[in-house]
GROMACS .gro file of C-alpha atoms in nm:
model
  117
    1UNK     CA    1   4.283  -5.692  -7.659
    2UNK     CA    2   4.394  -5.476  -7.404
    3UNK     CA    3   4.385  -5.791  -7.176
    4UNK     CA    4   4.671  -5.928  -7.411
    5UNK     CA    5   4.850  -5.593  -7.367
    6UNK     CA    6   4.839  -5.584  -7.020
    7UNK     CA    7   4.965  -5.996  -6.968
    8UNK     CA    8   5.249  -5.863  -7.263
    9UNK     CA    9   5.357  -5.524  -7.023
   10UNK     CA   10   5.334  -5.766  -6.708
   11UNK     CA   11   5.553  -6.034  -6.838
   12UNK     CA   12   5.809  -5.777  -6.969
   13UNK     CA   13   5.803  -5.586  -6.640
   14UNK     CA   14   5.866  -5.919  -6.495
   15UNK     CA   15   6.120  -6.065  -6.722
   16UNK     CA   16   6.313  -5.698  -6.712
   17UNK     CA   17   6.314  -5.716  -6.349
   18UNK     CA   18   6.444  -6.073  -6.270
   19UNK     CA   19   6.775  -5.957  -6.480
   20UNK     CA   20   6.806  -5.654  -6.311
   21UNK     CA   21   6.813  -5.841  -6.014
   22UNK     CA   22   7.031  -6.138  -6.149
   23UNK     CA   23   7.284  -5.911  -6.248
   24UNK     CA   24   7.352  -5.684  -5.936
   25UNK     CA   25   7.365  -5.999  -5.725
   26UNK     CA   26   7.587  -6.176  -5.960
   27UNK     CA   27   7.877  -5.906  -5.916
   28UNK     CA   28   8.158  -5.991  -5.803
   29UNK     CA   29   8.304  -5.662  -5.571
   30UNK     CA   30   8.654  -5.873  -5.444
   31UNK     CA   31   8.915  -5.947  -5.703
   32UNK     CA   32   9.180  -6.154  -5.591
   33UNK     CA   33   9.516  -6.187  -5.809
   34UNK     CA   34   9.498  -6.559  -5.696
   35UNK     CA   35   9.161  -6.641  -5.888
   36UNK     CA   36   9.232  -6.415  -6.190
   37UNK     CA   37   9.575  -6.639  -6.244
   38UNK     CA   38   9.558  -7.005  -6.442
   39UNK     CA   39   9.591  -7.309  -6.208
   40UNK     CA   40   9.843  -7.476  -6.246
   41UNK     CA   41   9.894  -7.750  -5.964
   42UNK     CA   42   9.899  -7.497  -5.713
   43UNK     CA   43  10.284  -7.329  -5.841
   44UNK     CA   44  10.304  -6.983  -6.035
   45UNK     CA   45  10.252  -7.027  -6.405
   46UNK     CA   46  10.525  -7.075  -6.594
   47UNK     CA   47  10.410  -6.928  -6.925
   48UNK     CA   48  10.138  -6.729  -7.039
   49UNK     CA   49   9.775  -6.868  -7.039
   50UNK     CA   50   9.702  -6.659  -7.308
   51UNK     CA   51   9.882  -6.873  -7.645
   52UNK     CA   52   9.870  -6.762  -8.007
   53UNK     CA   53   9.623  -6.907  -8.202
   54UNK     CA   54   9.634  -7.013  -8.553
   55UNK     CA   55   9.422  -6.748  -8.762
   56UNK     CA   56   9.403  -7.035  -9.043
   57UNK     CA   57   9.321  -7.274  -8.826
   58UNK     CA   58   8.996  -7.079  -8.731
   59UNK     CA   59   8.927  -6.976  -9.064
   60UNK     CA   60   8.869  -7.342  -9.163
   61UNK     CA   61   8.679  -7.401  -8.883
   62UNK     CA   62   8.449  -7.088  -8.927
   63UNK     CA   63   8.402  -7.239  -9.309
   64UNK     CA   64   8.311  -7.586  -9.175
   65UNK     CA   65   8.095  -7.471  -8.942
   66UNK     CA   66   7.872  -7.280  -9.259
   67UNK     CA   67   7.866  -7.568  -9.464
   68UNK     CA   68   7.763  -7.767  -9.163
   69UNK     CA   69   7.469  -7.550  -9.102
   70UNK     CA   70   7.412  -7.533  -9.499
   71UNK     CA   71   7.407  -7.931  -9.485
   72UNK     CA   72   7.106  -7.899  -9.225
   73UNK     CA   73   6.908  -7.653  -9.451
   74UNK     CA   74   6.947  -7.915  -9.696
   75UNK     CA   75   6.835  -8.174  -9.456
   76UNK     CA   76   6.434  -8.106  -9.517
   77UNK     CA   77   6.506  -8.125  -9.902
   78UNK     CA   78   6.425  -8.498  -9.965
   79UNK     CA   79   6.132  -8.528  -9.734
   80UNK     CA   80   5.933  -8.199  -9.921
   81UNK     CA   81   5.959  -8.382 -10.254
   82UNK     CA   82   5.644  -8.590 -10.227
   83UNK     CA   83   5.433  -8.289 -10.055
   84UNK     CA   84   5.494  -7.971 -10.291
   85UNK     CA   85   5.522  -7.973 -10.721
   86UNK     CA   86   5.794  -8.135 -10.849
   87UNK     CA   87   5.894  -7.863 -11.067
   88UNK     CA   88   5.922  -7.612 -10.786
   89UNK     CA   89   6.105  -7.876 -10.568
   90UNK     CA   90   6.372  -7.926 -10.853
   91UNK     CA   91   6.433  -7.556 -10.910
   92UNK     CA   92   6.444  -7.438 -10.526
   93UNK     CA   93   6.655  -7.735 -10.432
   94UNK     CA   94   6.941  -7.674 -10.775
   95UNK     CA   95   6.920  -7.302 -10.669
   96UNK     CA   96   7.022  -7.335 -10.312
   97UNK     CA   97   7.298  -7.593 -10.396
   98UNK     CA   98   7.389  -7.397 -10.721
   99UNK     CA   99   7.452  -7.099 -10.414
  100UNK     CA  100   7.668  -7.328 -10.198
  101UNK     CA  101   7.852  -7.459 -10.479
  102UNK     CA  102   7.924  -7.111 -10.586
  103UNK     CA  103   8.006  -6.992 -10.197
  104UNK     CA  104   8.247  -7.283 -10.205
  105UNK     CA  105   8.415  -7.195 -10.562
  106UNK     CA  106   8.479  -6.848 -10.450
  107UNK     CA  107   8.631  -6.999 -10.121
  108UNK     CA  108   8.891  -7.181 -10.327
  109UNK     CA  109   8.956  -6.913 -10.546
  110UNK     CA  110   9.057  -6.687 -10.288
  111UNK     CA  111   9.261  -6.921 -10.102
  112UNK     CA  112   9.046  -6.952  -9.791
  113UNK     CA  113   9.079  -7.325  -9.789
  114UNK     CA  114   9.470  -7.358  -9.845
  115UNK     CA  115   9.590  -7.516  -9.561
  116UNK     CA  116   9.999  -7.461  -9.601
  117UNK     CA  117   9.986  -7.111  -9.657
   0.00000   0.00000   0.00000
């Protein structure tokens, strides 16, 4: 036991000190107005880097990006129904999908998924 505790403490100690160390050698003390500014073939910019982004445009992409990682929760589904009951199988797998189906009704219901608004 205190073996464990002592490797735990050591590797902590270690892992704490590595970043401290990684991060005071990894500043950077000289700005330079020349690095801070987009590249652009060598010439001053002629705009700003910085352009406005379309909020709905990131909306839908935050939304596909949870039913993406829904669809790999559902993944496992099919493989599990030969190993557990099929009862439990049926009723965990039509819960989860009654959830996204519900997610994705109250989605469209408050407009997160129109497009041309």
């Amino acid at each position: 036991m205190f073996l464990m505790l002592t490797l735990t403490l050591l590797t902590l100690l270690i892992s704490t000190l590595v970043m401290l160390i990684s991060s005071f050698l990894a500043k950077k003390s000289i700005t330079d107005r020349e690095k801070n500014s987009p590249y652009e073939c060598g010439f001053d910019p002629k705009g700003s880097a910085r352009l406005p982004f379309s909020l709905r445009f990131f909306l839908i992409a935050v939304i596909f990006l949870i039913f993406d990682v829904e669809i790999t929760l559902l993944l496992p589904v099919a493989p599990t129904f030969n190993l557990t009951n099929t009862l439990a199988w049926f009723l965990t797998s039509t819960s989860f999908l009654l959830i996204l189906l519900l997610g994705l009704y109250y989605e469209w219901k408050m407009g997160a998924l129109n497009w041309s608004n």
